[in-house]
Tab-separated table of N, CA and C and ligand atoms in Angstrom:
chain	number	residue	atom	x	y	z
A	16	MET	N	-2.670	27.711	-24.389
A	16	MET	CA	-2.503	27.132	-24.018
A	16	MET	C	-3.257	25.741	-22.686
A	17	ARG	N	-3.786	24.942	-23.231
A	17	ARG	CA	-4.419	24.544	-21.895
A	17	ARG	C	-4.167	22.809	-21.061
A	18	VAL	N	-3.656	22.743	-19.770
A	18	VAL	CA	-3.510	21.417	-19.099
A	18	VAL	C	-4.584	21.266	-18.897
A	19	ALA	N	-4.430	19.674	-18.850
A	19	ALA	CA	-5.148	18.876	-18.006
A	19	ALA	C	-4.428	18.325	-16.833
A	20	TYR	N	-5.380	18.481	-15.632
A	20	TYR	CA	-4.591	18.334	-14.451
A	20	TYR	C	-5.796	17.396	-13.406
A	21	GLY	N	-4.874	16.914	-12.389
A	21	GLY	CA	-5.708	16.100	-12.117
A	21	GLY	C	-5.708	15.859	-10.416
A	22	ALA	N	-5.573	15.288	-9.340
A	22	ALA	CA	-5.431	15.014	-8.023
A	22	ALA	C	-5.867	14.349	-7.147
A	23	ASP	N	-5.612	13.585	-6.299
A	23	ASP	CA	-6.151	12.391	-5.624
A	23	ASP	C	-6.604	13.181	-4.301
A	24	ASP	N	-5.602	14.404	-4.461
A	24	ASP	CA	-6.348	14.690	-2.491
A	24	ASP	C	-6.196	16.302	-2.768
A	25	ALA	N	-6.401	17.380	-1.792
A	25	ALA	CA	-5.689	18.512	-1.648
A	25	ALA	C	-5.362	19.042	-0.974
A	26	ASN	N	-4.241	19.751	-0.933
A	26	ASN	CA	-3.522	20.457	-0.153
A	26	ASN	C	-2.953	21.827	-0.183
A	27	GLU	N	-2.086	22.092	0.447
A	27	GLU	CA	-2.111	23.507	-0.214
A	27	GLU	C	-0.433	23.437	-1.230
A	28	THR	N	-0.104	22.030	-1.031
A	28	THR	CA	0.704	21.834	-2.325
A	28	THR	C	-0.126	21.854	-3.809
A	29	THR	N	-1.425	21.105	-3.971
A	29	THR	CA	-1.820	21.063	-4.949
A	29	THR	C	-2.738	22.211	-5.324
A	30	ARG	N	-3.409	23.188	-4.133
A	30	ARG	CA	-3.557	24.607	-4.200
A	30	ARG	C	-2.514	25.227	-4.443
A	31	ALA	N	-1.614	25.449	-4.232
A	31	ALA	CA	-0.720	26.378	-4.967
A	31	ALA	C	-0.306	26.198	-6.073
A	32	VAL	N	0.057	24.932	-7.014
A	32	VAL	CA	-0.257	24.252	-7.722
A	32	VAL	C	-1.244	24.865	-9.044
A	33	GLN	N	-2.219	24.678	-8.269
A	33	GLN	CA	-3.853	25.387	-9.093
A	33	GLN	C	-3.668	26.727	-9.300
A	34	GLN	N	-3.436	27.615	-8.319
A	34	GLN	CA	-2.658	28.908	-8.295
A	34	GLN	C	-2.422	29.240	-9.404
A	35	ALA	N	-0.865	28.287	-9.373
A	35	ALA	CA	0.023	28.658	-10.731
A	35	ALA	C	-0.308	28.531	-12.370
A	36	LEU	N	-1.179	27.313	-12.466
A	36	LEU	CA	-1.521	27.389	-13.761
A	36	LEU	C	-2.508	28.302	-13.792
A	37	ALA	N	-3.647	29.095	-12.962
A	37	ALA	CA	-4.159	30.121	-13.210
A	37	ALA	C	-3.354	31.547	-13.116
A	38	ASP	N	-2.504	31.771	-12.294
A	38	ASP	CA	-1.678	32.735	-12.345
A	38	ASP	C	-0.887	33.109	-13.959
A	39	ARG	N	-0.498	31.953	-14.910
A	39	ARG	CA	-0.179	31.790	-16.398
A	39	ARG	C	-1.458	32.413	-17.214
A	40	GLY	N	-2.756	32.220	-16.858
A	40	GLY	CA	-3.266	32.023	-17.948
A	40	GLY	C	-3.871	31.420	-18.446
A	41	ILE	N	-3.903	29.997	-18.033
A	41	ILE	CA	-3.657	28.484	-18.511
A	41	ILE	C	-4.514	28.557	-18.377
A	42	GLU	N	-5.551	27.491	-19.820
A	42	GLU	CA	-7.181	27.564	-19.510
A	42	GLU	C	-6.528	25.456	-18.884
A	43	VAL	N	-7.479	25.357	-18.060
A	43	VAL	CA	-7.004	24.200	-16.574
A	43	VAL	C	-8.156	23.540	-17.214
A	44	VAL	N	-7.797	22.035	-18.224
A	44	VAL	CA	-9.363	20.702	-17.337
A	44	VAL	C	-8.975	19.888	-16.470
A	45	ASP	N	-10.090	20.005	-15.703
A	45	ASP	CA	-9.815	19.428	-14.126
A	45	ASP	C	-10.439	17.747	-14.881
A	46	VAL	N	-9.859	17.031	-14.878
A	46	VAL	CA	-10.392	16.104	-14.542
A	46	VAL	C	-10.597	15.340	-13.425
A	47	THR	N	-10.696	15.458	-12.436
A	47	THR	CA	-10.644	15.144	-11.074
A	47	THR	C	-11.694	14.670	-10.901
A	48	GLY	N	-13.122	14.234	-10.571
A	48	GLY	CA	-14.310	14.214	-10.453
A	48	GLY	C	-14.008	13.569	-9.297
A	49	ASP	N	-15.046	12.667	-9.554
A	49	ASP	CA	-15.008	11.519	-8.125
A	49	ASP	C	-14.348	10.128	-8.413
A	50	GLN	N	-12.834	9.857	-8.443
A	50	GLN	CA	-12.215	9.137	-9.809
A	50	GLN	C	-11.193	9.235	-8.305
A	51	GLN	N	-10.695	7.774	-8.624
A	51	GLN	CA	-9.379	7.160	-8.128
A	51	GLN	C	-8.189	7.547	-8.923
A	52	TRP	N	-7.232	7.742	-8.114
A	52	TRP	CA	-5.574	7.923	-8.875
A	52	TRP	C	-5.328	7.221	-10.626
A	53	PRO	N	-5.578	5.993	-9.668
A	53	PRO	CA	-5.559	4.981	-11.161
A	53	PRO	C	-6.431	5.908	-12.612
A	54	ASP	N	-7.505	6.072	-13.023
A	54	ASP	CA	-8.474	6.503	-13.537
A	54	ASP	C	-8.181	8.059	-13.416
A	55	ILE	N	-7.429	9.146	-12.805
A	55	ILE	CA	-7.351	10.656	-12.686
A	55	ILE	C	-6.163	10.261	-13.548
A	56	GLY	N	-4.938	9.436	-13.439
A	56	GLY	CA	-4.161	9.641	-14.291
A	56	GLY	C	-4.050	9.030	-16.048
A	57	ALA	N	-5.494	8.085	-15.984
A	57	ALA	CA	-5.663	8.172	-17.307
A	57	ALA	C	-6.246	8.948	-18.210
A	58	ALA	N	-7.229	9.827	-17.188
A	58	ALA	CA	-8.021	10.973	-17.499
A	58	ALA	C	-7.679	11.782	-18.039
A	59	VAL	N	-6.138	12.441	-17.617
A	59	VAL	CA	-5.040	13.639	-17.521
A	59	VAL	C	-4.356	12.726	-18.990
A	60	GLY	N	-3.992	11.523	-18.795
A	60	GLY	CA	-3.263	10.574	-20.438
A	60	GLY	C	-3.953	10.487	-21.541
A	61	ARG	N	-5.643	10.362	-21.454
A	61	ARG	CA	-6.211	10.908	-22.807
A	61	ARG	C	-6.328	11.704	-22.608
A	62	ALA	N	-6.378	13.152	-21.900
A	62	ALA	CA	-6.751	14.229	-22.332
A	62	ALA	C	-6.016	15.171	-23.596
A	63	VAL	N	-4.505	14.519	-23.006
A	63	VAL	CA	-3.108	15.095	-23.310
A	63	VAL	C	-2.822	14.239	-25.215
A	64	ALA	N	-3.537	12.689	-25.219
A	64	ALA	CA	-3.297	11.681	-26.439
A	64	ALA	C	-4.281	12.137	-27.141
A	65	THR	N	-4.943	12.601	-26.673
A	65	THR	CA	-6.350	13.202	-28.236
A	65	THR	C	-6.341	14.547	-28.312
A	66	GLY	N	-5.501	15.164	-28.140
A	66	GLY	CA	-5.422	16.780	-27.827
A	66	GLY	C	-6.301	17.582	-27.557
A	67	THR	N	-7.273	17.173	-26.402
A	67	THR	CA	-8.013	18.268	-25.521
A	67	THR	C	-6.799	19.182	-25.242
A	68	ALA	N	-6.178	19.065	-24.504
A	68	ALA	CA	-5.349	19.479	-23.157
A	68	ALA	C	-3.708	19.760	-24.325
A	69	ASP	N	-2.936	19.833	-23.401
A	69	ASP	CA	-1.756	19.896	-24.719
A	69	ASP	C	-0.408	19.722	-24.133
A	70	LEU	N	-0.561	19.633	-22.724
A	70	LEU	CA	0.187	18.815	-21.283
A	70	LEU	C	-0.489	18.879	-20.068
A	71	GLY	N	0.042	17.723	-19.701
A	71	GLY	CA	-0.801	17.122	-18.355
A	71	GLY	C	0.350	17.500	-17.263
A	72	VAL	N	-0.741	17.820	-15.842
A	72	VAL	CA	-0.046	17.761	-14.266
A	72	VAL	C	-0.861	16.769	-13.903
A	73	VAL	N	-0.717	15.475	-12.666
A	73	VAL	CA	-0.919	15.349	-12.237
A	73	VAL	C	-0.612	14.874	-10.715
A	74	LEU	N	-1.338	14.352	-9.644
A	74	LEU	CA	-0.274	15.006	-8.153
A	74	LEU	C	-1.113	13.330	-7.849
A	75	CYS	N	-0.906	12.804	-7.168
A	75	CYS	CA	-0.769	11.978	-6.070
A	75	CYS	C	-0.067	11.754	-4.358
A	76	TRP	N	0.058	10.895	-3.559
A	76	TRP	CA	0.392	11.044	-2.618
A	76	TRP	C	2.071	10.896	-2.853
A	77	THR	N	2.075	9.774	-3.746
A	77	THR	CA	4.032	9.847	-4.525
A	77	THR	C	4.365	10.722	-5.451
A	78	GLY	N	2.696	10.527	-6.209
A	78	GLY	CA	3.184	11.277	-7.735
A	78	GLY	C	3.427	9.987	-8.846
A	79	THR	N	3.752	9.057	-8.381
A	79	THR	CA	4.395	6.940	-8.932
A	79	THR	C	2.911	6.995	-9.856
A	80	GLY	N	1.997	6.800	-9.100
A	80	GLY	CA	0.271	6.292	-9.133
A	80	GLY	C	-0.677	6.527	-10.322
A	81	THR	N	-0.187	8.165	-10.571
A	81	THR	CA	-0.566	8.933	-11.070
A	81	THR	C	0.115	8.928	-12.442
A	82	ALA	N	1.286	9.162	-12.283
A	82	ALA	CA	2.737	8.901	-12.994
A	82	ALA	C	2.291	7.468	-14.000
A	83	ILE	N	1.842	6.064	-13.367
A	83	ILE	CA	2.229	4.536	-13.808
A	83	ILE	C	0.933	4.828	-14.704
A	84	ALA	N	-0.275	5.347	-13.998
A	84	ALA	CA	-1.976	5.125	-14.963
A	84	ALA	C	-1.397	6.095	-15.977
A	85	ALA	N	-0.701	7.206	-16.026
A	85	ALA	CA	-0.711	8.637	-17.292
A	85	ALA	C	0.039	7.679	-18.456
A	86	ASN	N	0.968	6.720	-17.858
A	86	ASN	CA	1.791	6.223	-19.031
A	86	ASN	C	1.540	5.073	-19.723
A	87	LYS	N	0.022	4.893	-19.477
A	87	LYS	CA	-0.925	3.497	-19.991
A	87	LYS	C	-1.141	4.233	-21.363
A	88	ILE	N	-1.443	5.075	-21.367
A	88	ILE	CA	-1.946	5.532	-22.476
A	88	ILE	C	-1.307	5.876	-23.775
A	89	ALA	N	-1.130	5.622	-24.844
A	89	ALA	CA	-0.588	5.549	-25.638
A	89	ALA	C	-0.271	6.811	-26.199
A	90	GLY	N	1.275	7.216	-26.819
A	90	GLY	CA	1.336	8.832	-26.731
A	90	GLY	C	1.411	9.495	-25.799
A	91	VAL	N	1.758	9.071	-24.104
A	91	VAL	CA	1.737	9.829	-22.929
A	91	VAL	C	3.335	9.795	-22.834
A	92	ARG	N	3.578	10.851	-22.758
A	92	ARG	CA	5.315	10.231	-21.752
A	92	ARG	C	5.513	10.887	-20.374
A	93	ALA	N	4.624	10.773	-19.125
A	93	ALA	CA	4.701	11.133	-17.903
A	93	ALA	C	5.777	10.667	-17.089
A	94	ALA	N	6.161	12.207	-16.698
A	94	ALA	CA	7.662	11.968	-15.733
A	94	ALA	C	7.606	12.645	-14.341
A	95	LEU	N	8.009	11.762	-13.853
A	95	LEU	CA	8.118	12.198	-11.908
A	95	LEU	C	9.151	12.685	-12.470
A	96	ALA	N	8.706	14.459	-11.497
A	96	ALA	CA	9.679	15.395	-11.249
A	96	ALA	C	9.489	15.767	-9.846
A	97	TRP	N	10.639	15.982	-9.275
A	97	TRP	CA	10.905	16.841	-7.822
A	97	TRP	C	11.637	18.072	-7.470
A	98	ASP	N	12.281	17.938	-8.517
A	98	ASP	CA	13.293	19.268	-8.784
A	98	ASP	C	12.784	20.238	-10.125
A	99	PRO	N	12.915	21.550	-10.219
A	99	PRO	CA	13.114	22.003	-11.306
A	99	PRO	C	14.165	21.215	-12.469
A	100	TRP	N	15.325	20.830	-12.079
A	100	TRP	CA	16.388	20.305	-13.095
A	100	TRP	C	14.977	18.473	-13.511
A	101	ILE	N	15.092	18.053	-12.563
A	101	ILE	CA	14.535	17.216	-13.267
A	101	ILE	C	13.807	17.146	-14.382
A	102	ALA	N	12.402	18.054	-13.887
A	102	ALA	CA	11.257	18.716	-14.399
A	102	ALA	C	11.742	19.472	-16.006
A	103	GLY	N	12.901	19.738	-15.940
A	103	GLY	CA	13.168	20.486	-17.038
A	103	GLY	C	13.494	19.389	-18.049
A	104	GLY	N	15.213	18.646	-17.481
A	104	GLY	CA	14.998	17.930	-18.146
A	104	GLY	C	13.785	16.872	-18.585
A	105	ALA	N	13.053	16.360	-18.103
A	105	ALA	CA	12.193	15.211	-18.746
A	105	ALA	C	11.727	16.088	-19.840
A	106	ARG	N	11.407	17.551	-19.750
A	106	ARG	CA	10.872	17.996	-21.388
A	106	ARG	C	11.995	17.839	-22.381
A	107	LYS	N	13.518	18.395	-21.597
A	107	LYS	CA	14.223	18.280	-22.687
A	107	LYS	C	14.373	17.285	-23.645
A	108	TRP	N	15.274	16.105	-23.125
A	108	TRP	CA	15.474	15.199	-23.439
A	108	TRP	C	14.652	13.896	-23.286
A	109	ASN	N	13.139	13.902	-22.728
A	109	ASN	CA	12.738	13.239	-23.093
A	109	ASN	C	10.321	13.703	-23.469
A	110	ASP	N	10.812	14.630	-23.983
A	110	ASP	CA	10.072	15.251	-24.604
A	110	ASP	C	8.556	14.879	-23.591
A	111	ALA	N	8.440	14.907	-22.132
A	111	ALA	CA	7.298	14.552	-21.165
A	111	ALA	C	6.657	15.293	-21.955
A	112	ASN	N	5.052	15.041	-21.724
A	112	ASN	CA	4.076	15.574	-21.887
A	112	ASN	C	2.759	15.918	-21.022
A	113	VAL	N	2.954	15.256	-19.706
A	113	VAL	CA	2.785	14.635	-18.018
A	113	VAL	C	3.366	15.074	-16.913
A	114	LEU	N	3.440	15.836	-16.048
A	114	LEU	CA	4.405	15.824	-14.966
A	114	LEU	C	2.866	15.722	-13.824
A	115	ALA	N	4.289	14.917	-13.329
A	115	ALA	CA	3.335	13.959	-12.045
A	115	ALA	C	4.586	14.633	-10.818
A	116	MET	N	3.564	14.728	-9.812
A	116	MET	CA	4.499	15.307	-8.645
A	116	MET	C	4.331	14.679	-7.517
A	117	SER	N	4.162	14.394	-5.687
A	117	SER	CA	4.031	14.118	-5.071
A	117	SER	C	3.691	15.273	-4.196
A	118	LEU	N	2.121	15.146	-3.958
A	118	LEU	CA	1.476	16.479	-3.743
A	118	LEU	C	1.691	15.706	-1.840
A	119	LYS	N	2.702	14.923	-1.214
A	119	LYS	CA	2.877	14.953	0.354
A	119	LYS	C	4.417	15.238	0.696
A	120	ARG	N	5.020	14.980	-0.771
A	120	ARG	CA	6.604	15.304	-0.317
A	120	ARG	C	6.594	16.708	-0.886
A	121	LEU	N	6.263	17.357	-1.957
A	121	LEU	CA	6.625	18.475	-2.469
A	121	LEU	C	5.575	19.373	-1.468
A	122	ALA	N	6.780	20.832	-1.329
A	122	ALA	CA	6.346	22.001	-0.466
A	122	ALA	C	6.184	22.648	-1.853
A	123	PRO	N	5.099	23.331	-0.826
A	123	PRO	CA	3.653	24.168	-2.091
A	123	PRO	C	5.295	25.046	-3.368
A	124	ASP	N	6.136	25.611	-2.477
A	124	ASP	CA	6.651	26.346	-3.658
A	124	ASP	C	7.946	25.966	-4.770
A	125	VAL	N	7.591	24.936	-3.494
A	125	VAL	CA	8.664	23.467	-4.586
A	125	VAL	C	8.100	23.007	-5.914
A	126	ALA	N	6.494	22.595	-5.177
A	126	ALA	CA	6.341	22.009	-6.237
A	126	ALA	C	6.038	23.224	-7.427
A	127	VAL	N	5.459	24.192	-7.232
A	127	VAL	CA	5.435	25.335	-7.866
A	127	VAL	C	6.591	25.951	-9.327
A	128	GLU	N	7.949	25.653	-8.203
A	128	GLU	CA	9.196	25.854	-8.854
A	128	GLU	C	9.240	24.553	-10.039
A	129	VAL	N	8.968	23.826	-9.802
A	129	VAL	CA	9.086	22.486	-10.443
A	129	VAL	C	7.696	22.241	-12.072
A	130	LEU	N	6.782	23.170	-11.007
A	130	LEU	CA	5.973	23.023	-12.602
A	130	LEU	C	6.345	24.293	-13.800
A	131	ALA	N	7.007	25.745	-13.253
A	131	ALA	CA	7.650	26.548	-14.159
A	131	ALA	C	8.222	26.051	-15.161
A	132	ALA	N	9.172	25.022	-13.999
A	132	ALA	CA	10.605	23.839	-15.267
A	132	ALA	C	10.005	23.974	-16.298
A	133	PHE	N	8.821	22.887	-16.090
A	133	PHE	CA	8.456	22.092	-17.164
A	133	PHE	C	7.765	23.035	-17.870
A	134	LEU	N	6.947	23.480	-17.227
A	134	LEU	CA	6.140	24.968	-18.631
A	134	LEU	C	7.331	25.815	-19.671
A	135	ASP	N	7.941	25.399	-18.810
A	135	ASP	CA	8.867	26.835	-19.133
A	135	ASP	C	10.371	26.291	-20.249
A	136	THR	N	10.159	24.772	-20.379
A	136	THR	CA	11.244	24.379	-21.039
A	136	THR	C	10.470	24.036	-22.039
A	137	PRO	N	11.696	24.092	-23.462
A	137	PRO	CA	11.502	23.788	-24.538
A	137	PRO	C	11.456	22.417	-24.595
A	138	ALA	N	10.436	22.323	-25.592
A	138	ALA	CA	10.437	20.569	-25.832
A	138	ALA	C	10.894	20.151	-27.085
A	139	PRO	N	11.269	19.485	-28.020
A	139	PRO	CA	12.109	18.315	-27.264
A	139	PRO	C	13.498	19.094	-27.548
A	140	ASP	N	14.920	18.766	-27.754
A	140	ASP	CA	15.706	18.982	-28.033
A	140	ASP	C	15.577	17.673	-29.416
A	141	PRO	N	16.333	18.725	-30.373
A	141	PRO	CA	16.443	18.088	-31.473
A	141	PRO	C	16.941	16.674	-31.402
A	142	ASP	N	18.219	16.658	-30.693
A	142	ASP	CA	18.833	15.592	-30.828
A	142	ASP	C	18.370	14.108	-30.051
A	143	GLU	N	16.903	14.735	-29.397
A	143	GLU	CA	16.479	13.936	-28.723
A	143	GLU	C	15.706	13.089	-30.102
A	144	ALA	N	15.122	13.613	-31.073
A	144	ALA	CA	14.008	13.022	-31.399
A	144	ALA	C	14.144	11.492	-32.112
A	145	ALA	N	15.330	10.944	-32.528
A	145	ALA	CA	14.801	9.596	-32.317
A	145	ALA	C	14.381	9.217	-31.222
A	146	ASN	N	15.721	8.935	-30.607
A	146	ASN	CA	14.702	8.399	-28.639
A	146	ASN	C	13.481	8.437	-28.697
A	147	ILE	N	12.821	9.466	-28.835
A	147	ILE	CA	11.754	10.351	-28.917
A	147	ILE	C	10.946	9.029	-29.282
A	148	ALA	N	11.002	8.815	-30.745
A	148	ALA	CA	10.602	7.870	-31.508
A	148	ALA	C	9.881	6.868	-31.253
A	149	ARG	N	11.477	6.158	-30.411
A	149	ARG	CA	12.200	4.953	-30.156
A	149	ARG	C	11.148	4.875	-28.963
A	150	LEU	N	10.736	5.792	-28.193
A	150	LEU	CA	9.400	5.644	-26.993
A	150	LEU	C	8.020	5.243	-27.996
A	151	GLY	N	7.855	6.319	-28.671
A	151	GLY	CA	6.763	6.207	-29.433
A	151	GLY	C	6.590	4.543	-29.702
A	152	ALA	N	7.349	4.073	-30.255
A	152	ALA	CA	6.959	2.476	-30.984
A	152	ALA	C	7.504	1.707	-29.859
A	153	LEU	N	7.364	1.932	-28.623
A	153	LEU	CA	7.210	1.236	-27.367
A	153	LEU	C	5.518	1.007	-27.541
A	154	ASP	N	5.117	1.642	-27.615
A	154	ASP	CA	2.793	2.623	-27.659
A	154	ASP	C	2.768	0.780	-27.844
A	155	ASP	N	2.002	0.131	-27.531
A	155	ASP	CA	0.987	-0.916	-27.456
A	155	ASP	C	-0.151	-0.089	-28.805
B	37	5RP	O1	0.096	8.359	-4.195
B	37	5RP	C1	-0.470	7.929	-4.402
B	37	5RP	C2	-1.019	6.138	-5.569
B	37	5RP	O2	0.900	6.336	-5.767
B	37	5RP	C3	-2.378	7.722	-4.049
B	37	5RP	O3	-2.260	9.239	-3.019
B	37	5RP	C4	-2.011	7.284	-2.115
B	37	5RP	O4	-1.859	5.641	-2.034
B	37	5RP	C5	-3.369	7.210	-1.476
B	37	5RP	O5	-4.685	6.419	-2.632
B	37	5RP	P1	-6.085	6.122	-1.427
B	37	5RP	O6	-6.199	7.389	-1.004
B	37	5RP	O7	-6.087	5.948	-2.376
B	37	5RP	O8	-5.626	5.057	-0.389
């Protein structure tokens, strides 16, 4: 599995997320570079939409800005999650392909649990296929 990663700051939470990805043997495509959060979110979104990555993970102070930016890219379903149930539900019911988290409000261990739920929940529930298609129809 390949995951596109981007964060507009670095702290214990982002380092824990990166370590968790590495511990899983996941190939990480770090798009961060010298970019601001809108471009980081969009770059992760593009990596997922083009198939360069299977899934994406974005972090910013709130998680919202990078999520919004990622969702500007057609084919991206970025979900802001703050606990494992939300992250798993976003995969199961929304077929989310980008996980967004707040690097300020999630403790490192919580962020790792949220990431684990996102990565370990198979997506999507077949009953949601029609709704996922409806989301796709909303892309410009
Ligand atoms: O949470 C964010 C966007 O939603 C950003 O991380 C936060 O606004 C800080 O950005 P900047 O360093 O550009 O002021």
